[in-house]
XYZ file of C-alpha atoms in Angstrom:
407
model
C 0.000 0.000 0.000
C 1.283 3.499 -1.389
C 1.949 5.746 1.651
C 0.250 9.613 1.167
C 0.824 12.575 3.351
C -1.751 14.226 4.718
C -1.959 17.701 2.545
C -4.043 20.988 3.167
C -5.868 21.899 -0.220
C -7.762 25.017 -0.656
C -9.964 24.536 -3.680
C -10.877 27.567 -5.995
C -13.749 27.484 -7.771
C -17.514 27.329 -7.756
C -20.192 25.421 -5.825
C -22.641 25.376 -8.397
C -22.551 25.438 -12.548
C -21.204 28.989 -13.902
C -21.460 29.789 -10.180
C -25.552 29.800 -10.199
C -27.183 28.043 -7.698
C -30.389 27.427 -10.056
C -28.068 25.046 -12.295
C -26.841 22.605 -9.718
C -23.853 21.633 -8.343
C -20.857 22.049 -10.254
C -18.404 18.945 -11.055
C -15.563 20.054 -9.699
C -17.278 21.255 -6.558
C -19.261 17.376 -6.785
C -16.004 15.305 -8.236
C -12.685 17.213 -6.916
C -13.295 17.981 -3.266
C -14.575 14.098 -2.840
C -11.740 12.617 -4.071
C -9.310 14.512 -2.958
C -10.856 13.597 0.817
C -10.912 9.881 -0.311
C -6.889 10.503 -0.908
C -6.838 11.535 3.307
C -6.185 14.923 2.534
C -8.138 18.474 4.200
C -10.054 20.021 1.847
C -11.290 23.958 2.344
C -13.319 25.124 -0.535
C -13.063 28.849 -1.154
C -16.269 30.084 -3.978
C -14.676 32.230 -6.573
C -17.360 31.746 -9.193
C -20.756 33.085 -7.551
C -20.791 36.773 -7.762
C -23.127 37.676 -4.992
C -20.781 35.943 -2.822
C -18.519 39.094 -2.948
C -19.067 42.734 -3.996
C -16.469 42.363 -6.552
C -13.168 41.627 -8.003
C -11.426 43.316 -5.976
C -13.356 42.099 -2.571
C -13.053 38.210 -3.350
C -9.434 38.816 -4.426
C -8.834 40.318 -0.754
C -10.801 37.672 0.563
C -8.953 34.502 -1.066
C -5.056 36.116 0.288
C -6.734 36.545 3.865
C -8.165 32.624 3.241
C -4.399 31.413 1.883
C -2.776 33.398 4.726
C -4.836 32.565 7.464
C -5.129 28.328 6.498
C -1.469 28.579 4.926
C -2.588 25.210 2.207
C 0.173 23.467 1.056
C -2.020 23.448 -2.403
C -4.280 25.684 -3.885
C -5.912 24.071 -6.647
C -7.939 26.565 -8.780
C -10.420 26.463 -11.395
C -10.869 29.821 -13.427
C -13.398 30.629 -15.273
C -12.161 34.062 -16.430
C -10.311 37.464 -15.202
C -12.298 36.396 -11.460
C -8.448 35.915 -9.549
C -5.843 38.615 -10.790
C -2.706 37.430 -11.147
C -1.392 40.014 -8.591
C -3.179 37.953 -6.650
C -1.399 34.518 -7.662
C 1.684 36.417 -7.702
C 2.037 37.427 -4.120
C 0.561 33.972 -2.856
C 3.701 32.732 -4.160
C 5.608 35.306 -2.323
C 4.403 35.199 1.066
C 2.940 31.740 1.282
C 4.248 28.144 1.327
C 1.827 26.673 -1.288
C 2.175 25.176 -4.820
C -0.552 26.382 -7.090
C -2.034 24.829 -10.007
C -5.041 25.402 -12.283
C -7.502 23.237 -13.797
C -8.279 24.443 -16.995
C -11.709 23.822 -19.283
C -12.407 23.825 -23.184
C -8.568 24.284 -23.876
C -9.754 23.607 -27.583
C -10.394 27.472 -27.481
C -9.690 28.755 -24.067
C -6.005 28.234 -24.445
C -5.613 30.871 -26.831
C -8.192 33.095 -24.906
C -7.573 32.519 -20.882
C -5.306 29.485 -20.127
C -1.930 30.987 -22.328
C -2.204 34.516 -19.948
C -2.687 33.058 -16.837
C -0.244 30.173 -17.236
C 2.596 31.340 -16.144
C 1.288 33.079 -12.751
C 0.978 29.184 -12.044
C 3.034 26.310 -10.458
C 1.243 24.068 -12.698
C -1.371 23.811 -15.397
C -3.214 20.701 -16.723
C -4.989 20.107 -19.503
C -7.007 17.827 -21.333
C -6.628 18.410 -24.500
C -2.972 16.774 -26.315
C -2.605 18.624 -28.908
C -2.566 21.843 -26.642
C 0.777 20.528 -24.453
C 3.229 21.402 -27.273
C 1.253 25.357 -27.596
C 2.012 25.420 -23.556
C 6.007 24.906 -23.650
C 6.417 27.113 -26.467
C 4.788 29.842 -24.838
C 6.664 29.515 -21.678
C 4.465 27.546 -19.566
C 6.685 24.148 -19.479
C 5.031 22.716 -15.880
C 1.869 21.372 -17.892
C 0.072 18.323 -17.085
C -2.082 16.029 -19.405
C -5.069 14.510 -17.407
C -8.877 14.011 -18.282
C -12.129 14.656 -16.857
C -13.001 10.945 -14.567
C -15.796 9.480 -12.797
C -16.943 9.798 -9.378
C -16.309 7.066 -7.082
C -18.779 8.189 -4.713
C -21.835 7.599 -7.594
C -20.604 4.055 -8.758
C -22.527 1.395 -9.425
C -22.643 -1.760 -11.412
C -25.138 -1.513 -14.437
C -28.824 -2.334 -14.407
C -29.921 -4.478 -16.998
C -32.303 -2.514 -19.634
C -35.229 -4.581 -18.378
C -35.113 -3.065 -15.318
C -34.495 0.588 -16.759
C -37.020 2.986 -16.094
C -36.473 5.318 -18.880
C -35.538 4.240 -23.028
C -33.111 7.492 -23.733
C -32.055 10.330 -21.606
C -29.931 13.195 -21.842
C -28.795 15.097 -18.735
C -27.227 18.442 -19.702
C -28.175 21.837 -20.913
C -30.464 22.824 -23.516
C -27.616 24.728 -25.430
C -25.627 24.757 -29.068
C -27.774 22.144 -30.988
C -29.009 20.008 -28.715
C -32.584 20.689 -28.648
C -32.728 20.662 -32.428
C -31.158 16.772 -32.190
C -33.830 15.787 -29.663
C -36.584 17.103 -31.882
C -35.099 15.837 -34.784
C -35.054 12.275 -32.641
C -38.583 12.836 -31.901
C -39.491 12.785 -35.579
C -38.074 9.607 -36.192
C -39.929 8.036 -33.415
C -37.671 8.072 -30.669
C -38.424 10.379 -27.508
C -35.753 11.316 -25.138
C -36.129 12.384 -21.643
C -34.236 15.488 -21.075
C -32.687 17.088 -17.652
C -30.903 20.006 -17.193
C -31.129 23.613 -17.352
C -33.401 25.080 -20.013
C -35.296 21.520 -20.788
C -38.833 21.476 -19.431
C -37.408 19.361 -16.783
C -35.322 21.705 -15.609
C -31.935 20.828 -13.555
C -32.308 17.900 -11.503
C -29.824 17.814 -8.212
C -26.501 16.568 -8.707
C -27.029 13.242 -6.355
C -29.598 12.596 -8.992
C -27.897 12.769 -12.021
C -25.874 9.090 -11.607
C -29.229 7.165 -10.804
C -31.117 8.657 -14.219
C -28.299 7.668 -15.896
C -28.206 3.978 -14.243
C -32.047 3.899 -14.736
C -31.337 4.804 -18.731
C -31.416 1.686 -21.091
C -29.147 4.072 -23.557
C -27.782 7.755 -22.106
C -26.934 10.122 -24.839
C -23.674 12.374 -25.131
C -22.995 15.281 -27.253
C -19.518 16.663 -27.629
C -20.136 19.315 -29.375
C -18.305 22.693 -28.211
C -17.146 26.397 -29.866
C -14.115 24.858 -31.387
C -15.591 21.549 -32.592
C -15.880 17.936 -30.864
C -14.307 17.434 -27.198
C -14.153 14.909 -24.930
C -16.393 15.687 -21.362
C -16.837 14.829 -17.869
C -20.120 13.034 -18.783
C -18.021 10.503 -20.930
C -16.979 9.232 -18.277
C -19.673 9.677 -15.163
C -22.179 7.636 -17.669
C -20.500 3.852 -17.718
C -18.932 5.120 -14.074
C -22.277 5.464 -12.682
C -23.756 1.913 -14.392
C -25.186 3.565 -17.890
C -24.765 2.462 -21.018
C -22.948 5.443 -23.205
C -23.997 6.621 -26.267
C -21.600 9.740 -27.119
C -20.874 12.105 -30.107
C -17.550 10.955 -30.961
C -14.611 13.236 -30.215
C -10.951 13.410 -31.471
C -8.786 10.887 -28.539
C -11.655 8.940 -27.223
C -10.149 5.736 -28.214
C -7.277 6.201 -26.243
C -9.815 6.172 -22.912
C -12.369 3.549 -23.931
C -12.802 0.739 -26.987
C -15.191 1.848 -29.302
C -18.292 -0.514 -29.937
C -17.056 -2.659 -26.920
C -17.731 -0.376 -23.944
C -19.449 2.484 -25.234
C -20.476 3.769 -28.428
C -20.328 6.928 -30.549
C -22.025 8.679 -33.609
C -21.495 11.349 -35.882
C -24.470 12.677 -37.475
C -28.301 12.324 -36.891
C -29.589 9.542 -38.766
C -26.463 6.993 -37.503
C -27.324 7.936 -34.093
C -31.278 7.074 -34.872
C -30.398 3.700 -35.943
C -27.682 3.060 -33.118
C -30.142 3.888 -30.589
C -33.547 1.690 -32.282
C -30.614 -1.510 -32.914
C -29.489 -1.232 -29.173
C -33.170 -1.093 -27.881
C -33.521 -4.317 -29.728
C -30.905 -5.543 -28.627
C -30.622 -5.227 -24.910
C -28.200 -8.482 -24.052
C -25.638 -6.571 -26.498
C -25.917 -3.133 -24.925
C -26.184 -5.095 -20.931
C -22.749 -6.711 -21.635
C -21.628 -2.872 -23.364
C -22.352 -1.750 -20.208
C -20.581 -3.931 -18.022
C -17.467 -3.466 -19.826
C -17.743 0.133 -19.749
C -18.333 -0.196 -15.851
C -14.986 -2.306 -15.408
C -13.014 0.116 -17.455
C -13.974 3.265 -15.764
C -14.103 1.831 -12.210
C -10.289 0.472 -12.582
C -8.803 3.139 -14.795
C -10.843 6.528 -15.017
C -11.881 7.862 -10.885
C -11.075 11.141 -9.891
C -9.066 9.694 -6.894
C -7.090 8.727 -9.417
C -6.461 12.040 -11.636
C -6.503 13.638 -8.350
C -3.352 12.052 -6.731
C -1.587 12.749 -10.560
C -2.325 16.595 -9.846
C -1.037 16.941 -6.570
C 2.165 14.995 -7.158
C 2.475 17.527 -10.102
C 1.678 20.481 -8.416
C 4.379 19.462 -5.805
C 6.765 18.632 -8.142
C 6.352 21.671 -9.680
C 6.436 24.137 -7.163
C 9.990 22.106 -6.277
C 11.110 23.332 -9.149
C 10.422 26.931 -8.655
C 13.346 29.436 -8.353
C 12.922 31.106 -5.091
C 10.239 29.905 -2.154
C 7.585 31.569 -0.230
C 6.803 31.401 3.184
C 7.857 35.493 4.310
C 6.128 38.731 4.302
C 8.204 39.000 0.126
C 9.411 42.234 1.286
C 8.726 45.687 -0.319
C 5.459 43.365 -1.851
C 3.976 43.327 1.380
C 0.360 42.216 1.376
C -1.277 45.902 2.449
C 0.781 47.446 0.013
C -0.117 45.341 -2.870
C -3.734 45.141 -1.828
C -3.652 49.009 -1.806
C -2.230 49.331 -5.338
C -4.405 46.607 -6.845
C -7.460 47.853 -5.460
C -6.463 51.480 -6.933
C -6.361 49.832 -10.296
C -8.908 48.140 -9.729
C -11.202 51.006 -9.317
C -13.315 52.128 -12.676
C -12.873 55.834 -13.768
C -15.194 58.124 -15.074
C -14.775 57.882 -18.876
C -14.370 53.905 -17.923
C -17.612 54.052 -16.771
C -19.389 56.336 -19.554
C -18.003 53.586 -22.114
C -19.849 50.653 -19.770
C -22.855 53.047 -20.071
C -22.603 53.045 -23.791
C -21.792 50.009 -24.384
C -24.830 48.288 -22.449
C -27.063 51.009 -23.911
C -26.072 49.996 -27.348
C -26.112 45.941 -26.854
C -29.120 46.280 -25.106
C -30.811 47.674 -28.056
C -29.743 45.116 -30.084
C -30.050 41.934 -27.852
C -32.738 43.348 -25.351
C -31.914 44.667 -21.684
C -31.586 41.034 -20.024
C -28.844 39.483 -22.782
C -27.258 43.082 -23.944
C -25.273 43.817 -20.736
C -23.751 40.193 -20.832
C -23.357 40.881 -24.425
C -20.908 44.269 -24.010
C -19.292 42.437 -21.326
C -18.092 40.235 -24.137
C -17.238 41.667 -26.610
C -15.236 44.290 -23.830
C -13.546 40.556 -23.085
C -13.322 39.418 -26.971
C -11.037 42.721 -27.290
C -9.219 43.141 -24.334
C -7.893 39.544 -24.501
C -6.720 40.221 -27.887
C -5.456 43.742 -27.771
C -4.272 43.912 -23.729
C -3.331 40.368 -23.655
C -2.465 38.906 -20.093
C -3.413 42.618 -18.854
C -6.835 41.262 -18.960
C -6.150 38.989 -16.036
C -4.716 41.758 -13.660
C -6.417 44.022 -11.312
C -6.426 46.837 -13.964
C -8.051 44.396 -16.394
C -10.871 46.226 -18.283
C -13.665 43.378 -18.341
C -13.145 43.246 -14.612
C -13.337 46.841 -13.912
C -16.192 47.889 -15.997
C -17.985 44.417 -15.108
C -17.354 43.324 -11.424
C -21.004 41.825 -11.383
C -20.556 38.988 -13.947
C-alpha cells in the first residue's frame, strides 16, 4: 500500500454550474473535493465563481489572500473561469505563502488561446485535457503542464442495471444549449423520444445526487460533444459507464485512447447513424447489458477522480519544487497591504471607464434586449481586451473586470 501525506488543499472554484445556484452543483465542486478527501487529505473550498458571494473583483481577491494566509494550504488548486483571480493575486501567494498552485483548466480547444496561455505562467502548474494543446504550452513559456482528463466519481458508482429493469428508453442530462434541442426534436421525428434534464429543458436541472441514478435507470444515455471549437471529450463521458449507464456519445478526437469503441461504449457522428444506433441497441438489450458492463470495469479500474486527483497533486508538488525562489515570508517591499492598496487602486473604474460601460450596455441592449445586452458588451469588452491587452486582462487593472465586477 502506497503511503500519502496528509496535505491541506484550498480549492478555488464554484459550488454550483457557472457559479448559479439554479443550475446545480458544479463537477468540480461534486467530483474534486470528494476525491481529494478519499486521498486523506483536508479540503477547504473557497467560492470564486458566484458573484453575490462578494461585492467584486477586488473584494473576493482580498478575501482569497486573507483565506491562503490565514489556512497557509500546502495546495491551492484553482479552477478559473475568467479574469475572477488577478494574477497580482497569484503572484504574491507565491511570495508570502508556502503553497504550490495549479489550475484546472476547461475547453482548452479554445480557451487556451483566450484565458489558459495569460494566466499560465502566474501558475506552479497547469493541466490540460486536450494533447494537442501541451506542445502550444512549452512554447509559450508555460513548461510545468500536465495532461489529465475529466473521470468518474467514485462516490456515484454502481454496477449496471440491466435494460429490463431501466425505467427510462433514452435520456440526456445536460443543458439545452448549441444544438441540442434541435437533435432531440429531430429524434422525436423519427420516433424516438428522449427524456431530457438540465437547465433550459422542461425538466429543468435535476440535483446533482440525482444525475448518476437517471443515468443507471437509462437503457441508452446520450452524449454530445459538441463545443465552440468543434468535438471534445467531457466529464459526462466518463460519469455515464462510471455510474452503471450504457454510453452513447458524439464521438470526439482521442476517445479511443480512454475507452474501446463498440465494446464499452459507443459513438455517432451525425443524426440519422445515431437514430439507428439507438432503435438496434433497444432491440438488442443483451448486447448493450454486456456494453455496459465493460464500460463499468473500465472506468471503475482506470478513469476515478481519486485517481487524476493524486496525478495533480504529485504535479503540483513537483512543480512548485522546481520553482526558483520559495515563499513562506512577508516578500518584502510586496507586502500584502501594500499590494492590496495598489491593486485595489487599479482596480477602481474611472469616469470615462464608466461612460463607455454606459454606452456600451445602452447599445447591446438595443440590439439583444436589456436582459442578454449587458452580458453581451461584457463580451465583446472581453473578446477585445484579450486580444489587444493580452495577459493585462487577467490583472487588477483588467478592463472586463473593472467595468464588469457583477458577472
Amino acid at each position: 500500500m502506497i503511503h500519502r501525506p496528509r496535505l491541506k488543499i484550498m480549492c478555488v472554484f464554484g459550488k454550483h454550474q457557472y457559479g448559479d445556484p439554479a443550475r446545480g452543483f458544479g463537477t468540480e465542486y461534486a467530483a474534486f473535493i470528494p476525491a481529494l478527501e478519499h486521498l486523506g487529505h483536508e479540503v477547504i473550498h473557497f467560492e470564486s465563481w458566484n458573484r453575490a458571494s462578494h461585492a467584486d473583483f477586488a473584494a473576493l481577491n482580498l478575501a482569497l489572500l486573507k483565506a491562503v494566509l490565514r489556512e497557509r494550504p500546502d495546495i491551492l488548486l484553482a479552477v478559473q473561469m475568467n479574469y475572477e483571480i488577478w494574477i497580482e493575486t497569484l503572484e504574491v501567494i507565491r511570495k508570502t505563502a508556502d503553497v504550490a498552485t495549479v489550475c484546472w483548466t476547461t475547453d482548452d480547444s479554445w480557451k487556451y488561446r483566450e484565458v489558459s496561455r495569460l494566466i499560465g505562467r502566474a501558475y506552479d502548474a497547469m493541466t490540460t485535457t486536450y494533447p494537442e494543446v501541451v506542445p502550444k504550452y512549452r512554447r509559450d513559456g508555460i513548461p510545468n503542464v500536465l495532461l489529465t482528463q475529466w473521470a468518474a466519481n467514485s462516490s456515484a458508482m454502481a454496477a449496471p442495471l440491466p435494460a429490463s429493469q431501466c425505467r427510462f428508453p433514452v435520456t440526456f442530462v445536460g443543458a439545452a444549449q448549441g444544438n441540442r434541442p434541435q437533435w432531440i426534436r429531430d429524434l422525436g421525428r423519427r420516433g424516438i423520444a428522449v427524456r431530457c434534464f438540465g437547465h433550459g429543458w422542461p425538466e429543468g436541472s435535476v440535483d446533482a445526487r440525482q444525475i448518476p441514478e437517471i443515468m443507471r435507470q437509462s437503457v441508452i444515455s446520450l452524449n454530445f460533444s459538441n463545443s465552440r471549437q468543434g468535438r471534445q471529450i467531457k466529464a459526462r463521458t466518463f460519469e455515464v459507464p462510471g455510474a452503471g449507464g450504457f454510453l452513447m456519445t458524439e464521438t470526439a478526437p482521442g476517445l479511443e485512447r480512454w475507452y474501446r469503441i463498440g465494446e464499452e461504449i459507443d459513438v455517432f457522428r451525425t443524426l440519422p447513424e445515431l437514430a439507428v444506433k439507438i432503435q438496434n441497441y433497444l432491440k438488442s438489450p443483451d448486447r448493450r447489458d454486456a456494453m455496459a458492463l465493460r464500460g463499468f470495469h473500465r472506468t471503475r479500474q482506470a478513469h476515478t477522480y481519486e485517481q487524476r486527483m493524486a496525478d495533480v497533486v504529485a504535479f503540483a508538488l513537483r512543480a512548485k519544487g522546481n520553482r526558483s525562489g520559495k515563499g513562506g515570508g512577508e516578500a518584502g517591499s510586496l507586502r500584502l497591504e501594500t499590494l492590496l492598496s495598489q491593486a485595489a487602486a487599479a482596480h477602481r473604474m474611472s469616469r470615462p471607464t464608466a461612460w463607455l460601460k454606459q454606452a456600451l450596455v445602452s447599445g447591446c441592449s438595443a440590439v439583444w434586449g436589456r436582459k442578454r445586452g449587458p452580458r453581451a458588451a461584457r463580451r465583446l469588452v472581453f473578446e477585445m481586451s484579450w486580444r489587444f491587452m493580452g495577459r493585462k486582462t487577467f490583472t487588477a487593472s483588467g478592463l472586463p473586470g473593472r467595468m464588469f465586477p457583477e458577472q
